PDB file of C-alpha atoms in Angstrom:
ATOM      1  CA  VAL T   1      17.690  19.822  -4.544  1.00  0.00           C
ATOM      2  CA  GLN T   2      17.721  16.111  -3.790  1.00  0.00           C
ATOM      3  CA  LEU T   3      16.314  14.730  -0.563  1.00  0.00           C
ATOM      4  CA  GLN T   4      17.091  11.339   0.931  1.00  0.00           C
ATOM      5  CA  ALA T   5      15.020  10.141   3.864  1.00  0.00           C
ATOM      6  CA  SER T   6      15.840   7.210   6.112  1.00  0.00           C
ATOM      7  CA  GLY T   7      15.119   5.759   9.538  1.00  0.00           C
ATOM      8  CA  GLY T   8      11.696   4.196   9.203  1.00  0.00           C
ATOM      9  CA  GLY T   9      10.868   0.788  10.570  1.00  0.00           C
ATOM     10  CA  LEU T  10       8.620  -1.342  12.757  1.00  0.00           C
ATOM     11  CA  VAL T  11       8.181  -0.393  16.392  1.00  0.00           C
ATOM     12  CA  GLN T  12       5.789  -1.289  19.167  1.00  0.00           C
ATOM     13  CA  THR T  13       3.349   1.182  20.686  1.00  0.00           C
ATOM     14  CA  GLY T  14       5.218   3.563  22.963  1.00  0.00           C
ATOM     15  CA  GLY T  15       8.497   3.066  21.144  1.00  0.00           C
ATOM     16  CA  SER T  16      10.734   5.594  19.398  1.00  0.00           C
ATOM     17  CA  LEU T  17      12.240   6.132  15.987  1.00  0.00           C
ATOM     18  CA  ARG T  18      14.435   8.846  14.498  1.00  0.00           C
ATOM     19  CA  LEU T  19      13.964   9.834  10.879  1.00  0.00           C
ATOM     20  CA  SER T  20      16.728  11.581   8.967  1.00  0.00           C
ATOM     21  CA  CYS T  21      16.666  13.586   5.751  1.00  0.00           C
ATOM     22  CA  ALA T  22      19.798  14.577   3.886  1.00  0.00           C
ATOM     23  CA  ALA T  23      19.544  17.418   1.372  1.00  0.00           C
ATOM     24  CA  SER T  24      22.016  17.990  -1.413  1.00  0.00           C
ATOM     25  CA  GLY T  25      22.275  20.504  -4.190  1.00  0.00           C
ATOM     26  CA  ARG T  26      23.054  24.151  -4.539  1.00  0.00           C
ATOM     27  CA  THR T  27      21.803  26.355  -1.692  1.00  0.00           C
ATOM     28  CA  SER T  28      20.016  23.430  -0.068  1.00  0.00           C
ATOM     29  CA  THR T  29      20.907  24.879   3.330  1.00  0.00           C
ATOM     30  CA  LEU T  30      18.618  27.848   2.645  1.00  0.00           C
ATOM     31  CA  TYR T  31      15.467  25.799   2.225  1.00  0.00           C
ATOM     32  CA  ASN T  32      12.661  25.491   4.693  1.00  0.00           C
ATOM     33  CA  MET T  33      12.089  21.806   5.382  1.00  0.00           C
ATOM     34  CA  GLY T  34       9.500  19.550   6.895  1.00  0.00           C
ATOM     35  CA  TRP T  35       7.957  16.126   7.235  1.00  0.00           C
ATOM     36  CA  PHE T  36       4.670  14.949   5.785  1.00  0.00           C
ATOM     37  CA  ARG T  37       3.024  11.572   6.227  1.00  0.00           C
ATOM     38  CA  GLN T  38       0.445   9.552   4.387  1.00  0.00           C
ATOM     39  CA  GLY T  39      -1.404   6.806   6.195  1.00  0.00           C
ATOM     40  CA  PRO T  40      -3.390   4.001   4.546  1.00  0.00           C
ATOM     41  CA  GLY T  41      -6.337   5.494   2.691  1.00  0.00           C
ATOM     42  CA  LYS T  42      -5.498   9.000   3.845  1.00  0.00           C
ATOM     43  CA  GLU T  43      -4.273  12.173   2.227  1.00  0.00           C
ATOM     44  CA  ARG T  44      -0.724  13.352   2.719  1.00  0.00           C
ATOM     45  CA  GLU T  45      -0.588  15.662   5.739  1.00  0.00           C
ATOM     46  CA  VAL T  46       2.044  17.912   7.240  1.00  0.00           C
ATOM     47  CA  VAL T  47       3.539  16.613  10.472  1.00  0.00           C
ATOM     48  CA  ALA T  48       6.255  19.141  11.282  1.00  0.00           C
ATOM     49  CA  GLY T  49       8.166  21.978   9.679  1.00  0.00           C
ATOM     50  CA  ILE T  50      11.358  23.873  10.387  1.00  0.00           C
ATOM     51  CA  SER T  51      12.703  27.087   8.900  1.00  0.00           C
ATOM     52  CA  TRP T  52      16.038  27.261   7.080  1.00  0.00           C
ATOM     53  CA  SER T  53      17.554  28.865  10.197  1.00  0.00           C
ATOM     54  CA  GLY T  54      16.184  26.147  12.461  1.00  0.00           C
ATOM     55  CA  ILE T  55      14.535  28.742  14.683  1.00  0.00           C
ATOM     56  CA  THR T  56      10.883  28.512  13.645  1.00  0.00           C
ATOM     57  CA  LYS T  57       9.177  25.158  14.095  1.00  0.00           C
ATOM     58  CA  TYR T  58       5.691  23.823  13.533  1.00  0.00           C
ATOM     59  CA  TYR T  59       3.973  20.647  14.747  1.00  0.00           C
ATOM     60  CA  VAL T  60       0.537  19.293  13.979  1.00  0.00           C
ATOM     61  CA  ASP T  61      -1.469  18.992  17.193  1.00  0.00           C
ATOM     62  CA  SER T  62      -1.492  15.196  17.174  1.00  0.00           C
ATOM     63  CA  VAL T  63       2.305  14.971  17.552  1.00  0.00           C
ATOM     64  CA  LYS T  64       3.020  17.891  19.875  1.00  0.00           C
ATOM     65  CA  GLY T  65       4.978  16.766  22.905  1.00  0.00           C
ATOM     66  CA  ARG T  66       5.978  13.499  21.211  1.00  0.00           C
ATOM     67  CA  PHE T  67       7.865  14.502  18.048  1.00  0.00           C
ATOM     68  CA  THR T  68      10.818  16.873  17.762  1.00  0.00           C
ATOM     69  CA  ILE T  69      12.061  18.332  14.486  1.00  0.00           C
ATOM     70  CA  SER T  70      15.611  19.641  14.177  1.00  0.00           C
ATOM     71  CA  ARG T  71      18.312  20.487  11.661  1.00  0.00           C
ATOM     72  CA  GLY T  72      21.931  19.475  11.715  1.00  0.00           C
ATOM     73  CA  GLY T  73      24.720  21.981  12.237  1.00  0.00           C
ATOM     74  CA  ALA T  74      25.381  22.293   8.518  1.00  0.00           C
ATOM     75  CA  ARG T  75      21.629  22.837   7.965  1.00  0.00           C
ATOM     76  CA  ASN T  76      21.505  20.375   5.090  1.00  0.00           C
ATOM     77  CA  THR T  77      20.190  17.599   7.289  1.00  0.00           C
ATOM     78  CA  MET T  78      16.890  17.349   9.114  1.00  0.00           C
ATOM     79  CA  TYR T  79      15.701  14.973  11.781  1.00  0.00           C
ATOM     80  CA  LEU T  80      12.399  13.915  13.274  1.00  0.00           C
ATOM     81  CA  GLN T  81      12.678  12.305  16.688  1.00  0.00           C
ATOM     82  CA  MET T  82       9.456  10.400  17.307  1.00  0.00           C
ATOM     83  CA  ASN T  83       8.722   9.226  20.833  1.00  0.00           C
ATOM     84  CA  ASN T  84       5.726   7.451  22.350  1.00  0.00           C
ATOM     85  CA  LEU T  85       4.641   6.250  18.930  1.00  0.00           C
ATOM     86  CA  GLN T  86       1.046   5.198  18.524  1.00  0.00           C
ATOM     87  CA  PRO T  87      -0.647   2.968  15.916  1.00  0.00           C
ATOM     88  CA  GLU T  88      -2.207   6.052  14.334  1.00  0.00           C
ATOM     89  CA  ASP T  89       1.303   7.278  13.523  1.00  0.00           C
ATOM     90  CA  THR T  90       1.666   4.417  11.046  1.00  0.00           C
ATOM     91  CA  ALA T  91       2.315   5.974   7.655  1.00  0.00           C
ATOM     92  CA  VAL T  92       4.828   6.613   4.945  1.00  0.00           C
ATOM     93  CA  TYR T  93       6.819   9.654   6.031  1.00  0.00           C
ATOM     94  CA  TYR T  94       8.121  12.068   3.402  1.00  0.00           C
ATOM     95  CA  CYS T  95      10.855  14.649   3.665  1.00  0.00           C
ATOM     96  CA  ALA T  96      10.008  17.968   1.980  1.00  0.00           C
ATOM     97  CA  ALA T  97      11.799  21.206   1.158  1.00  0.00           C
ATOM     98  CA  ASP T  98      10.560  24.556  -0.062  1.00  0.00           C
ATOM     99  CA  SER T  99      12.452  27.629  -1.162  1.00  0.00           C
ATOM    100  CA  GLN T 100       9.772  30.168  -0.331  1.00  0.00           C
ATOM    101  CA  ARG T 101       7.310  29.100   2.325  1.00  0.00           C
ATOM    102  CA  GLN T 102       7.620  28.006   5.909  1.00  0.00           C
ATOM    103  CA  ILE T 103       6.074  24.548   6.117  1.00  0.00           C
ATOM    104  CA  GLY T 104       3.203  24.665   8.554  1.00  0.00           C
ATOM    105  CA  GLY T 105      -0.445  23.908   9.132  1.00  0.00           C
ATOM    106  CA  SER T 106      -1.665  25.672   6.009  1.00  0.00           C
ATOM    107  CA  THR T 107       0.897  24.068   3.689  1.00  0.00           C
ATOM    108  CA  THR T 108      -0.582  21.681   1.179  1.00  0.00           C
ATOM    109  CA  ALA T 109       1.348  18.851  -0.382  1.00  0.00           C
ATOM    110  CA  GLY T 110       0.796  20.289  -3.839  1.00  0.00           C
ATOM    111  CA  ALA T 111       2.655  23.458  -2.939  1.00  0.00           C
ATOM    112  CA  ILE T 112       5.937  21.811  -1.994  1.00  0.00           C
ATOM    113  CA  ASP T 113       8.962  22.301  -4.248  1.00  0.00           C
ATOM    114  CA  TYR T 114      10.907  19.143  -3.502  1.00  0.00           C
ATOM    115  CA  TRP T 115      10.153  15.697  -2.105  1.00  0.00           C
ATOM    116  CA  GLY T 116      12.237  12.804  -0.954  1.00  0.00           C
ATOM    117  CA  LYS T 117      11.171   9.203  -1.294  1.00  0.00           C
ATOM    118  CA  GLY T 118       9.091   8.056   1.615  1.00  0.00           C
ATOM    119  CA  THR T 119      10.169   5.925   4.525  1.00  0.00           C
ATOM    120  CA  LEU T 120       7.645   3.582   6.133  1.00  0.00           C
ATOM    121  CA  VAL T 121       6.889   3.792   9.827  1.00  0.00           C
ATOM    122  CA  THR T 122       4.771   0.973  11.251  1.00  0.00           C
ATOM    123  CA  VAL T 123       3.615   1.028  14.849  1.00  0.00           C
ATOM    124  CA  SER T 124       2.211  -2.246  16.133  1.00  0.00           C
ATOM    125  CA  SER T 125      -0.354  -2.333  18.902  1.00  0.00           C
TER     126      SER T 125
END
């Protein structure tokens, strides 16, 4: 499975961005997917996850109410709508996919099957 993330950029505090992740490869529509981020000097952390069906979703507490994860109709695309961005959201955001596990709070970066290249989100104060 190949993952291609896009949509990062520079935004002011309170602004919005929409990240996209396109998955390709056999049975890519059956994978659970999610977004991780890695800020300067920090470990990679899970931000949000969505099941292959799009029904089950997870958000880390710090983004609840501000970020929305979704999948496209063909289920091989994933989006992260980020509203009311704050400087602490500044990070490289990574698209992830896993064939077995739902990506959630207990998911560690080392357990993920597939990664896309990161896209940088910078929030200026």
